[in-house]
Short mmCIF file of C-alpha atoms and ligand atoms in Angstrom, two decimals:
data_model
loop_
_atom_site.label_atom_id
_atom_site.label_comp_id
_atom_site.label_asym_id
_atom_site.label_seq_id
_atom_site.Cartn_x
_atom_site.Cartn_y
_atom_site.Cartn_z
CA MET A 1 -0.01 0.03 0.06
CA PRO A 2 2.78 2.46 0.69
CA GLY A 3 4.16 1.90 -2.58
CA LEU A 4 0.97 1.97 -4.34
CA THR A 5 0.04 5.21 -2.60
CA LYS A 6 3.37 7.00 -3.65
CA LEU A 7 2.60 5.92 -7.38
CA ALA A 8 -0.80 7.11 -7.43
CA SER A 9 0.02 10.52 -6.11
CA THR A 10 3.33 10.67 -8.19
CA ILE A 11 1.27 10.25 -11.44
CA LYS A 12 -1.69 12.78 -10.11
CA ASN A 13 0.47 15.62 -9.00
CA GLN A 14 0.73 17.35 -12.20
CA GLY A 15 -2.76 16.82 -13.22
CA ALA A 16 -2.98 13.37 -14.81
CA ARG A 17 -5.48 10.68 -13.79
CA ALA A 18 -3.99 7.57 -12.56
CA ILE A 19 -5.45 4.18 -13.41
CA LEU A 20 -4.18 1.07 -12.32
CA GLN A 21 -4.08 -1.64 -14.52
CA ILE A 22 -4.85 -5.33 -12.62
CA PHE A 23 -4.21 -8.67 -14.18
CA ASP A 24 -3.27 -12.35 -13.64
CA ALA A 25 -0.89 -13.73 -15.82
CA GLY A 26 -2.47 -17.29 -15.84
CA ARG A 27 -0.63 -19.70 -18.22
CA MET A 28 1.74 -17.02 -19.46
CA SER A 29 3.45 -17.03 -16.05
CA THR A 30 6.41 -19.35 -15.35
CA PRO A 31 7.58 -21.37 -12.09
CA GLU A 32 10.50 -18.84 -11.74
CA ALA A 33 8.11 -16.26 -11.22
CA LEU A 34 5.58 -18.44 -8.93
CA ASN A 35 8.42 -19.61 -6.59
CA GLY A 36 8.28 -22.92 -8.34
CA LYS A 37 4.75 -23.24 -8.42
CA GLN A 38 2.85 -24.45 -11.58
CA ALA A 39 0.92 -21.74 -13.44
CA VAL A 40 -2.79 -22.02 -13.71
CA SER A 41 -5.25 -21.44 -16.42
CA ALA A 42 -9.00 -22.26 -17.45
CA SER A 43 -7.81 -25.45 -18.78
CA ALA A 44 -4.63 -27.58 -18.92
CA VAL A 45 -3.30 -26.50 -22.30
CA ALA A 46 -0.04 -24.82 -23.01
CA ALA A 47 0.33 -21.47 -24.63
CA GLN A 48 1.54 -21.20 -28.12
CA HIS A 49 3.52 -18.19 -28.86
CA GLY A 50 3.05 -16.39 -32.29
CA ASN A 51 6.78 -16.70 -32.85
CA GLY A 52 6.50 -20.27 -32.86
CA LYS A 53 9.38 -20.19 -30.08
CA ALA A 54 9.32 -22.01 -26.95
CA LYS A 55 5.84 -22.94 -25.64
CA SER A 56 5.20 -22.15 -22.01
CA ALA A 57 4.66 -25.02 -19.61
CA VAL A 58 1.32 -26.80 -19.30
CA PRO A 59 -0.77 -25.12 -16.60
CA ARG A 60 -2.96 -26.54 -14.01
CA GLU A 61 -6.73 -26.36 -14.83
CA MET A 62 -8.22 -24.02 -12.08
CA THR A 63 -11.03 -25.40 -9.75
CA VAL A 64 -14.13 -23.57 -9.33
CA ASP A 65 -12.75 -22.56 -5.74
CA ASP A 66 -9.59 -21.13 -7.63
CA ILE A 67 -11.83 -19.33 -9.93
CA HIS A 68 -13.86 -17.91 -7.02
CA ALA A 69 -10.67 -16.91 -5.27
CA THR A 70 -9.35 -15.22 -8.37
CA ILE A 71 -12.29 -13.27 -8.74
CA ALA A 72 -12.56 -12.17 -5.08
CA ALA A 73 -8.71 -11.34 -5.42
CA PHE A 74 -9.82 -8.84 -8.20
CA GLY A 75 -12.24 -7.24 -5.98
CA GLU A 76 -9.49 -7.01 -3.11
CA ALA A 77 -7.10 -5.26 -5.98
CA THR A 78 -9.62 -2.82 -6.73
CA ARG A 79 -10.18 -2.02 -3.04
CA ARG A 80 -6.37 -1.32 -2.74
CA ALA A 81 -6.38 0.79 -5.86
CA ILE A 82 -9.36 2.93 -4.34
CA GLN A 83 -7.55 3.13 -0.97
CA ALA A 84 -4.20 4.08 -2.62
CA GLY A 85 -5.74 7.03 -4.26
CA PHE A 86 -5.93 5.89 -7.84
CA ASP A 87 -8.93 7.38 -10.07
CA GLY A 88 -9.73 3.86 -11.59
CA VAL A 89 -8.59 0.35 -12.40
CA GLU A 90 -8.24 -1.13 -15.85
CA LEU A 91 -8.89 -4.97 -16.11
CA HIS A 92 -6.47 -6.45 -18.39
CA GLY A 93 -8.28 -8.58 -20.46
CA ALA A 94 -5.71 -8.56 -23.35
CA ASN A 95 -2.20 -9.56 -24.54
CA LEU A 96 -2.94 -13.62 -23.80
CA TYR A 97 -3.13 -13.13 -19.99
CA LEU A 98 -5.85 -14.92 -17.70
CA ILE A 99 -8.98 -12.92 -18.30
CA GLN A 100 -8.41 -13.40 -22.19
CA GLN A 101 -7.49 -17.00 -21.44
CA PHE A 102 -11.02 -17.72 -20.10
CA PHE A 103 -12.66 -16.10 -23.23
CA SER A 104 -10.29 -18.03 -25.60
CA PRO A 105 -11.39 -21.40 -27.26
CA HIS A 106 -7.68 -22.04 -27.24
CA SER A 107 -6.92 -21.90 -23.57
CA ASN A 108 -10.60 -22.71 -22.27
CA ARG A 109 -11.71 -26.22 -23.12
CA ARG A 110 -13.74 -26.57 -19.94
CA THR A 111 -17.22 -28.29 -19.97
CA ASP A 112 -18.51 -26.56 -16.71
CA GLU A 113 -20.35 -23.25 -16.50
CA TYR A 114 -17.03 -21.42 -17.25
CA GLY A 115 -16.50 -22.87 -20.79
CA GLY A 116 -18.01 -24.27 -24.06
CA SER A 117 -19.92 -21.75 -25.83
CA ARG A 118 -18.93 -18.08 -26.29
CA GLU A 119 -21.53 -17.24 -23.71
CA LYS A 120 -20.16 -19.61 -21.11
CA ARG A 121 -16.48 -18.43 -21.82
CA TYR A 122 -17.83 -15.07 -20.82
CA THR A 123 -18.99 -16.20 -17.52
CA PHE A 124 -15.55 -15.62 -15.94
CA ILE A 125 -15.56 -12.03 -16.97
CA LYS A 126 -19.14 -11.29 -16.17
CA GLU A 127 -18.49 -12.65 -12.65
CA LEU A 128 -15.17 -10.63 -12.51
CA LEU A 129 -16.73 -7.39 -13.35
CA ALA A 130 -19.57 -7.94 -10.54
CA SER A 131 -16.76 -8.52 -7.99
CA VAL A 132 -15.11 -5.28 -9.20
CA PHE A 133 -18.09 -3.27 -9.26
CA ALA A 134 -19.00 -4.43 -5.82
CA ALA A 135 -15.74 -3.20 -4.51
CA VAL A 136 -16.17 0.26 -6.19
CA ASP A 137 -19.65 0.53 -4.44
CA GLN A 138 -18.45 -0.51 -1.26
CA TYR A 139 -15.40 1.48 -0.86
CA ALA A 140 -15.18 4.40 -3.51
CA ASP A 141 -16.45 7.84 -2.10
CA ARG A 142 -15.47 9.63 -5.29
CA PRO A 143 -15.91 8.91 -8.99
CA PHE A 144 -13.81 5.76 -9.83
CA LEU A 145 -13.36 4.59 -13.33
CA VAL A 146 -13.29 0.96 -14.55
CA GLY A 147 -12.02 0.07 -18.11
CA TYR A 148 -11.61 -2.87 -19.85
CA ARG A 149 -8.46 -3.88 -22.24
CA PHE A 150 -8.90 -6.62 -24.82
CA SER A 151 -7.05 -8.06 -27.76
CA PRO A 152 -9.07 -8.37 -30.74
CA GLU A 153 -7.76 -11.74 -32.32
CA GLU A 154 -5.59 -14.47 -31.40
CA PHE A 155 -3.07 -16.22 -33.80
CA THR A 156 -3.93 -19.75 -32.82
CA GLU A 157 -6.38 -22.09 -34.32
CA PRO A 158 -8.66 -22.38 -32.28
CA GLY A 159 -8.29 -18.83 -31.03
CA ILE A 160 -10.52 -15.75 -30.57
CA THR A 161 -11.64 -14.19 -33.95
CA LEU A 162 -13.14 -10.63 -34.69
CA ASP A 163 -16.62 -12.10 -34.65
CA ASP A 164 -16.01 -13.35 -30.91
CA THR A 165 -14.78 -9.73 -30.26
CA PHE A 166 -17.93 -8.12 -31.55
CA TYR A 167 -19.77 -10.65 -29.23
CA LEU A 168 -17.57 -9.55 -26.21
CA VAL A 169 -17.90 -5.85 -27.04
CA ASP A 170 -21.78 -6.43 -27.03
CA GLN A 171 -21.54 -7.86 -23.75
CA LEU A 172 -19.06 -5.20 -22.30
CA ALA A 173 -21.29 -2.40 -23.80
CA GLU A 174 -24.21 -3.42 -21.42
CA THR A 175 -22.00 -2.97 -18.24
CA ARG A 176 -21.18 0.00 -16.29
CA LEU A 177 -17.84 -0.02 -17.63
CA ASP A 178 -16.51 3.64 -18.27
CA TYR A 179 -14.35 2.71 -21.18
CA LEU A 180 -13.03 0.03 -23.72
CA HIS A 181 -9.49 -0.34 -24.66
CA VAL A 182 -8.35 -2.46 -27.54
CA SER A 183 -4.84 -3.80 -27.53
CA LEU A 184 -2.98 -3.38 -31.16
CA SER A 185 0.66 -3.26 -32.09
CA ASN A 186 -0.35 -0.81 -34.89
CA TYR A 187 -3.58 1.27 -34.82
CA ASP A 188 -4.13 0.65 -38.59
CA ARG A 189 -3.54 -2.99 -38.30
CA LYS A 190 -5.89 -5.16 -40.42
CA SER A 191 -7.84 -8.29 -39.37
CA ARG A 192 -6.45 -11.75 -40.07
CA SER A 193 -10.00 -12.63 -41.10
CA THR A 194 -10.60 -12.40 -44.97
CA GLU A 195 -14.03 -11.22 -44.11
CA TYR A 196 -12.85 -8.09 -42.62
CA GLN A 197 -10.44 -6.32 -45.13
CA ASP A 198 -12.20 -3.03 -45.80
CA LYS A 199 -10.82 -1.17 -43.03
CA SER A 200 -8.53 -1.42 -39.89
CA ILE A 201 -9.41 -3.51 -36.83
CA LEU A 202 -9.77 -0.24 -34.96
CA ALA A 203 -12.44 1.26 -37.35
CA TYR A 204 -14.42 -1.87 -37.49
CA LEU A 205 -14.79 -1.98 -33.62
CA HIS A 206 -15.40 1.88 -33.35
CA ASP A 207 -18.14 1.50 -36.02
CA TYR A 208 -19.50 -1.45 -34.20
CA LEU A 209 -19.64 0.19 -30.94
CA ALA A 210 -21.20 3.34 -32.25
CA GLY A 211 -20.74 5.35 -29.14
CA ARG A 212 -21.98 2.86 -26.82
CA LYS A 213 -18.56 3.24 -24.83
CA PRO A 214 -15.55 5.40 -25.43
CA LEU A 215 -12.65 3.49 -27.10
CA ILE A 216 -9.16 3.82 -26.60
CA GLY A 217 -6.84 3.01 -29.56
CA VAL A 218 -3.20 2.32 -29.37
CA GLY A 219 -0.19 1.02 -31.48
CA GLY A 220 2.61 2.81 -33.19
CA VAL A 221 1.95 6.33 -32.14
CA ARG A 222 4.85 8.39 -32.76
CA ASN A 223 3.89 11.71 -34.29
CA ARG A 224 0.96 14.20 -34.72
CA GLN A 225 -0.19 12.51 -37.93
CA ASP A 226 -0.55 9.21 -36.03
CA VAL A 227 -2.68 10.83 -33.22
CA THR A 228 -4.97 12.41 -36.05
CA GLY A 229 -5.04 9.07 -37.73
CA LEU A 230 -5.98 7.09 -34.81
CA LEU A 231 -8.46 9.52 -33.40
CA GLN A 232 -10.32 9.11 -36.40
CA ASN A 233 -11.38 5.88 -35.09
CA ALA A 234 -11.42 6.25 -31.25
CA GLU A 235 -12.21 8.55 -28.60
CA PHE A 236 -8.68 8.45 -26.95
CA ALA A 237 -5.28 7.51 -28.09
CA ALA A 238 -2.97 5.58 -25.89
CA VAL A 239 0.81 5.88 -26.27
CA GLY A 240 3.54 3.29 -25.01
CA GLN A 241 6.76 2.90 -26.45
CA GLN A 242 7.18 6.59 -27.61
CA LEU A 243 6.65 7.76 -24.19
CA LEU A 244 9.30 5.40 -22.86
CA VAL A 245 11.91 6.71 -25.13
CA ASP A 246 10.50 10.30 -25.25
CA PRO A 247 9.12 11.25 -21.75
CA THR A 248 8.20 14.81 -22.73
CA TRP A 249 6.50 13.82 -25.95
CA VAL A 250 3.15 14.93 -24.92
CA GLN A 251 4.48 18.70 -23.87
CA LYS A 252 6.13 18.63 -27.52
CA LEU A 253 2.71 17.66 -29.05
CA GLU A 254 0.84 20.37 -26.96
CA THR A 255 3.31 23.12 -27.56
CA GLY A 256 3.84 22.36 -31.36
CA HIS A 257 7.48 21.30 -30.85
CA ASP A 258 6.84 18.33 -33.21
CA ALA A 259 10.39 18.50 -34.84
CA ASP A 260 12.05 17.55 -31.50
CA MET A 261 10.06 14.27 -31.20
CA VAL A 262 12.33 11.17 -30.88
CA THR A 263 12.02 9.46 -34.45
CA ALA A 264 14.83 6.88 -34.15
CA ASP A 265 13.63 3.29 -34.18
CA PHE A 266 12.85 2.00 -30.77
CA VAL A 267 15.52 -0.57 -30.77
CA ASP A 268 18.26 2.30 -31.25
CA ALA A 269 16.31 4.91 -29.09
CA ILE A 270 16.51 2.56 -26.07
CA GLU A 271 20.50 3.01 -26.07
CA TYR A 272 20.34 6.67 -25.35
CA THR A 273 17.56 6.94 -22.80
CA HIS A 274 17.84 6.82 -19.07
CA PHE A 275 16.22 3.64 -18.15
CA ASN A 276 16.95 1.68 -15.06
CA ARG A 277 18.66 -1.71 -15.62
CA PRO A 278 15.49 -4.14 -15.13
CA LEU A 279 13.45 -1.99 -17.75
CA TYR A 280 16.52 -1.65 -20.18
CA ASN A 281 16.93 -5.37 -20.05
CA PHE A 282 13.13 -6.00 -20.50
CA LEU A 283 13.20 -3.67 -23.49
CA VAL A 284 16.35 -5.24 -25.07
CA ALA A 285 14.64 -8.60 -24.58
CA ARG A 286 11.52 -7.39 -26.15
CA TYR A 287 13.06 -5.92 -29.21
CA ALA A 288 15.10 -8.98 -29.66
CA SER A 289 11.85 -11.31 -30.16
CA GLU A 290 8.68 -10.92 -31.92
CA PRO A 291 6.22 -8.47 -30.01
CA ASN A 292 3.47 -9.94 -28.05
CA PHE A 293 1.07 -7.19 -27.88
C1 LIG B 1 7.94 -2.44 -22.09
C2 LIG B 1 6.27 -2.53 -22.43
C3 LIG B 1 5.61 -3.03 -21.45
C4 LIG B 1 4.23 -3.20 -21.65
N1 LIG B 1 3.39 -3.63 -20.56
C5 LIG B 1 2.18 -3.83 -20.77
C6 LIG B 1 1.13 -4.06 -19.68
O1 LIG B 1 1.55 -4.22 -18.52
N2 LIG B 1 -0.30 -3.87 -19.94
C7 LIG B 1 -0.68 -3.76 -21.14
O2 LIG B 1 -1.86 -3.85 -21.52
N3 LIG B 1 0.28 -3.57 -22.21
C8 LIG B 1 1.57 -3.53 -22.27
N4 LIG B 1 2.30 -3.17 -23.27
C9 LIG B 1 1.65 -3.00 -24.54
C10 LIG B 1 1.47 -1.46 -24.71
O3 LIG B 1 0.39 -1.17 -23.85
C11 LIG B 1 1.01 -1.05 -26.17
O4 LIG B 1 -0.18 -1.89 -26.48
C12 LIG B 1 1.98 -1.65 -27.22
O5 LIG B 1 3.29 -1.22 -26.76
C13 LIG B 1 1.72 -0.76 -28.41
O6 LIG B 1 1.60 0.54 -28.32
P1 LIG B 1 2.90 1.43 -28.54
O7 LIG B 1 3.41 1.32 -30.06
O8 LIG B 1 2.41 3.00 -28.21
O9 LIG B 1 3.90 1.26 -27.50
C14 LIG B 1 3.63 -2.90 -22.82
C15 LIG B 1 4.59 -2.62 -23.94
C16 LIG B 1 5.89 -2.45 -23.58
C17 LIG B 1 6.68 -1.87 -24.70
#
């Protein structure tokens, strides 16, 4: 709590809103990260990485008690975010982690109420949202945002398709969520499905949502033109790597100092930025392999 409280106040002290992303890695975790314990997931199916490289170990299938405990833990994480002074939480339903693993037909082969049809694969998410909103109702004495991030497609067979994602979006649009956030490596990326080639995934989603929830888009934003392009199909633009290598990028955008924006490839730009070692090593490893998000 002291660390989280300091983080929230540091983010907020120049006027930004602080939203804490909460997640469980599920089968994307490793025994090294879990003090030797086996990772868990919806089913005992190992992850298959997009780059075809080393598969993760086979996880243990969660029992219904495990599922209830995890759902309760997300509620507790929400309580901590409220008490630490954050303005909201974002549920990380993207990038192949546990929440996505319950919705994916690749990682979820269950035959109980948590698996099978699309509807049943949504059960975990439905119960998770109920737990998070119960914590908001019980503990928040100020407006407190809840957002949801999802990945629109998976590269595996079976895997989440854009049609599955339209179903997910329909469900999420009916909830109290404040916004949706789609995870994309490039904001103008096209679908893998031959059915949806007329425009970008972001454009399909934004049109499909039709204003039911604000949408955050992301992926490869580096300059003003990217921001303008992205915002044609979203209410908000998220910026990741450019802010890591160019921490005052937003100020440059606001004050028209576009010429000072860092344009070097990220892999080169990390060499002259002042990262601490763990982040530097993480980024070097990331750029050495195929990006996962
Ligand atoms: C070092 C690093 C860490 C990331 N960590 C997360 C994360 O914890 N949660 C998440 O949803 N996305 C994470 N991402 C993905 C970004 O949110 C974003 O989707 C991706 O980097 C593409 O946007 P960008 O081109 O603006 O960086 C991470 C990306 C990088 C480079």
